[in-house]
Structures are given as structure tokens and as C-alpha cells.
Amino acid sequence: MTHEIAVIPGDGIGKEVTPAAVDVLEALEIDFEFVEADAGDSLKEATGEALPQETYDLAASADATLFGAAGETAADVILPLRDAVDSFVNIRPAKAYPGIDAVRPETDLVFLRENTEGVYAGHEDRLTEDVATLTRVVTESASAELGEFACEYVSESDDHDGFTIVHKANVMRETDGVFRDTIKSVADENGVETDEVLMDAFATRVCLEPEQFDVIACPNLAGDVLSDLAAGLVGGLGLLPSANVGSERGLFEPVHGTAPDIAGEGVANPAATIISAAMMLEFLGYDEQAHAVHEAVEATLEEGPRTPDLGGDASTDDVTDAIIERL
Ligand code: ATP
Ligand code: MG
């Protein structure tokens, strides 16, 4: 069966790392049909529109979307695109790689971040000149969906014993109460082990002893902040992939942005985007090929060639070719 893959490079180094990931996918000789579409700052400059309807429609109908980065227009592009694929969870692995400088080389975490509600549901008000308010929305249905996903995620592989629920239900008793209680009862029904940690305590403990944690289910804002914190533990943004997953579609993108300081020089590290493409392969059921891509990236990170952000002097193309060679 042919899978249609939407490819949206966007701006800055998105235009360099996204084609690199497509080259790697093409080398696997899977029956993919790649359809490229435009979005982002440069498109807005040219046409007045950052995200044209046809790009949105393509993401909403393709089997999966590979996205690069958008600059100033990021919120106008990526938020609607996550909505186009109906994504309820943002998967953010944060893993240290052999041979790469990391503050905590033993870090190997996967954040499962609720992707639709919490404080990002958008109910902000300016009541008076003095007072601004924000309504935090947490539903049992979205919490249950995340809980079920977390159960499936840890059950699919022998690497995980269960997962940790991160919350602040001692203070936000209603909202995080619903979040924690719903996820816990879904896990109990599925016979999946859980433990729970308050989000402030988690921030300290993950810095001191990241090896105590594995898969973490957390509310939207907490997942955003804590996964960036974990990025610091493993050696920065250039290596972190992410997946926005819905029940039928997914959107896969590096955690980093457009990197305007190096854009156009051909030296961006393609690893985060290529690992995101490997997550896309897993999502589509190509587990063997996904594993091969992970292995080829890891070997290349360890043995080189490396781009300048990792202390090397190789180009994006050199690294991509080396990864394809190892496949
Ligand atoms: P944006 O507003 O688009 O997020 P930014 O200026 O915040 O842009 P990021 O893309 O978030 O830039 O990157 C932050 C820093 O990390 C920059 O110095 C950038 O060069 C570096 N960086 C990010 N991604 C990569 C990559 N793939 N390869 C090499 N360096 C990178
Ligand atoms: Mg940035």
C-alpha cells in the first residue's frame, strides 16, 4: 500500500534538514509518495499567507507529515497543522547518545505531553488594566486518551515497566486531580504500573538522577517546559525529535527551530529531523526500517562525520550520506 507523506520544509534550516530526511526515507525503498507543500515566513512574505488552505488540507489528508521549522510565523503554522492531524499527544524522547557531550549521559526519557488542553487551550482574558486571567481546561476524555496511549506505548516494548504521571494535584486539585485520577484508573484497568511525582519535585529529581525515570505522562505546559529541561541534560536542541500523534495521522518534526544563525550554510545537523522521520516509520508500522534508521544515526553520531554544532566540520549532506551509507 502506498503511503502519502506530506513534506513541509518551512523556513531556515527546515529547508536543509527536511530534504535530508526525505533522502534517508527514499533510500529505504518503501512505497511512499512524497508531496511537498509550502508554509512559513518566506511564503507569507511572497503571498501574504503563512499557511495556505492547500497545505493544511494536505496535512489533514496525508498518512503522515514531515515538518521542518517555521520562523516568526511558527504559531500560525504549527498549531493549525497539529490540529490538522488531530494530534492529542506530543511524543518527545530525550536521550543522550554515546560520544556526544551531555550533562547527564545516563538520560533516556520519553515525554508524552498532552497536546490539546491545559493552559494552552487559549482561554485568556484581560479583565481590567490590572487583572489578566487564564482558564485552565482539563477534561476526563483527553486525559483518558493520553492514559490509553501511554499504556499502549509502554506495553508495545519490553524496555518499559510502566510510566510516571507528573502533575501538581496537591495545588490544582480539580484540574490536575482529573488528569491524575483518570490516567491512574485507565492504567489500573490495563494492568499497567504507574507512579506519580509532583512536577516541581520532578524538575529537581530529573536533573540529579534522570535514570530514575523512563516514560512520563504530563499536562501540556509541564510537558513543554520539562522536555526542554531534559534537552539541556542530553546536549542541546540539535538532536531532539518529536512526534505529534493523532488516532489516524501524525506530524513529525525536530524540536529545534529555524536556526537563522546558520541557515543557508549547509551545515545544519540533520539528526533531529532524521530521527523524527524514524518515529514516522514506527507510526506507520515500518518497525524494522525505523530501527535501522535509529542505528545508522546513532553510529554516525558516535563515529562521525559530525556537523559543527557537535564539534565536526562536515556538511548536512556529508552526514546524511554517511547515514544512508550505514543503512
Ligand atoms: P526559532 O525562532 O526558529 O526557534 P532560534 O533562533 O530560536 O530560531 P533554534 O532553531 O531554536 O533557533 O536554535 C537555537 C540554537 O541552536 C541556534 O544557535 C542554532 O544554530 C542551534 N541549532 C538548532 N538546531 C540546530 C541544528 N539542527 N543543527 C545545528 N545547530 C542547531
Ligand atoms: Mg528556538
CSV table of N, CA and C and ligand atoms in Angstrom, one decimal, residues 13 17 69-71 237-238 255-262 267-270 272 307 309, ligand 1:
chain,number,residue,atom,x,y,z
A,13,ILE,N,16.7,26.5,8.4
A,13,ILE,CA,17.3,25.2,8.2
A,13,ILE,C,16.3,24.1,8.0
A,17,VAL,N,17.3,20.5,6.4
A,17,VAL,CA,17.2,19.2,7.1
A,17,VAL,C,16.0,18.3,6.7
A,69,ALA,N,10.6,23.6,10.0
A,69,ALA,CA,10.5,24.6,11.1
A,69,ALA,C,9.9,25.9,10.4
A,70,ALA,N,9.3,26.7,11.2
A,70,ALA,CA,8.8,28.0,10.8
A,70,ALA,C,9.3,29.1,11.7
A,71,GLY,N,9.6,30.2,11.2
A,71,GLY,CA,10.2,31.3,12.0
A,71,GLY,C,9.2,32.1,12.8
A,237,LEU,N,19.5,21.2,21.7
A,237,LEU,CA,18.3,21.1,20.8
A,237,LEU,C,18.6,20.3,19.5
A,238,GLY,N,19.8,20.3,19.0
A,238,GLY,CA,20.0,19.8,17.7
A,238,GLY,C,19.7,18.3,17.4
A,255,VAL,N,12.6,19.2,17.3
A,255,VAL,CA,12.2,20.2,18.4
A,255,VAL,C,12.9,21.6,18.1
A,256,HIS,N,14.0,21.6,17.4
A,256,HIS,CA,14.6,22.9,17.2
A,256,HIS,C,13.9,23.7,16.2
A,257,GLY,N,14.3,25.0,16.0
A,257,GLY,CA,13.6,25.9,15.1
A,257,GLY,C,14.4,26.1,13.8
A,258,THR,N,14.3,27.4,13.3
A,258,THR,CA,14.9,27.7,12.0
A,258,THR,C,16.4,28.0,12.0
A,259,ALA,N,16.9,28.1,13.2
A,259,ALA,CA,18.4,28.4,13.4
A,259,ALA,C,18.9,29.4,12.4
A,260,PRO,N,18.4,30.7,12.5
A,260,PRO,CA,18.7,31.7,11.5
A,260,PRO,C,20.2,32.0,11.4
A,261,ASP,N,20.9,31.7,12.5
A,261,ASP,CA,22.4,32.0,12.6
A,261,ASP,C,23.2,31.1,11.6
A,262,ILE,N,22.7,29.9,11.3
A,262,ILE,CA,23.4,29.0,10.4
A,262,ILE,C,22.7,28.7,9.1
A,267,VAL,N,25.2,23.5,6.8
A,267,VAL,CA,25.9,22.8,7.9
A,267,VAL,C,25.0,22.4,9.1
A,268,ALA,N,23.7,22.6,8.9
A,268,ALA,CA,22.7,22.2,9.9
A,268,ALA,C,22.8,20.7,10.2
A,269,ASN,N,22.7,20.3,11.4
A,269,ASN,CA,22.7,18.9,11.8
A,269,ASN,C,21.3,18.3,11.4
A,270,PRO,N,21.3,17.3,10.6
A,270,PRO,CA,20.0,16.7,10.1
A,270,PRO,C,19.5,15.6,11.1
A,272,ALA,N,18.1,15.4,14.2
A,272,ALA,CA,16.8,15.5,14.9
A,272,ALA,C,15.7,15.2,13.9
A,307,THR,N,28.5,17.4,12.2
A,307,THR,CA,28.3,18.9,11.8
A,307,THR,C,29.0,19.7,12.9
A,309,ASP,N,28.0,21.9,15.0
A,309,ASP,CA,27.3,22.0,16.4
A,309,ASP,C,27.8,20.9,17.3
B,1,ATP,P1,13.5,29.9,16.0
B,1,ATP,O1,12.9,31.2,16.4
B,1,ATP,O2,13.1,29.5,14.7
B,1,ATP,O3,13.3,28.8,17.1
B,1,ATP,P2,16.1,30.2,17.1
B,1,ATP,O4,17.0,31.4,16.9
B,1,ATP,O5,15.5,30.1,18.5
B,1,ATP,O6,15.0,30.2,15.9
B,1,ATP,P3,16.7,27.5,17.1
B,1,ATP,O7,16.5,26.8,15.8
B,1,ATP,O8,15.7,27.3,18.2
B,1,ATP,O9,17.0,29.0,16.8
B,1,ATP,O10,18.2,27.1,17.6
B,1,ATP,C1,18.8,27.5,18.7
B,1,ATP,C2,20.3,27.4,18.6
B,1,ATP,O11,20.7,26.0,18.3
B,1,ATP,C3,20.9,28.2,17.4
B,1,ATP,O12,22.2,28.7,17.7
B,1,ATP,C4,21.1,27.1,16.3
B,1,ATP,O13,22.1,27.4,15.4
B,1,ATP,C5,21.3,25.8,17.1
B,1,ATP,N1,20.7,24.7,16.4
B,1,ATP,C6,19.4,24.4,16.4
B,1,ATP,N2,19.1,23.4,15.6
B,1,ATP,C7,20.3,23.0,15.0
B,1,ATP,C8,20.7,22.0,14.1
B,1,ATP,N3,19.8,21.2,13.5
B,1,ATP,N4,22.0,22.0,13.7
B,1,ATP,C9,22.9,22.8,14.2
B,1,ATP,N5,22.6,23.8,15.1
B,1,ATP,C10,21.3,23.9,15.5
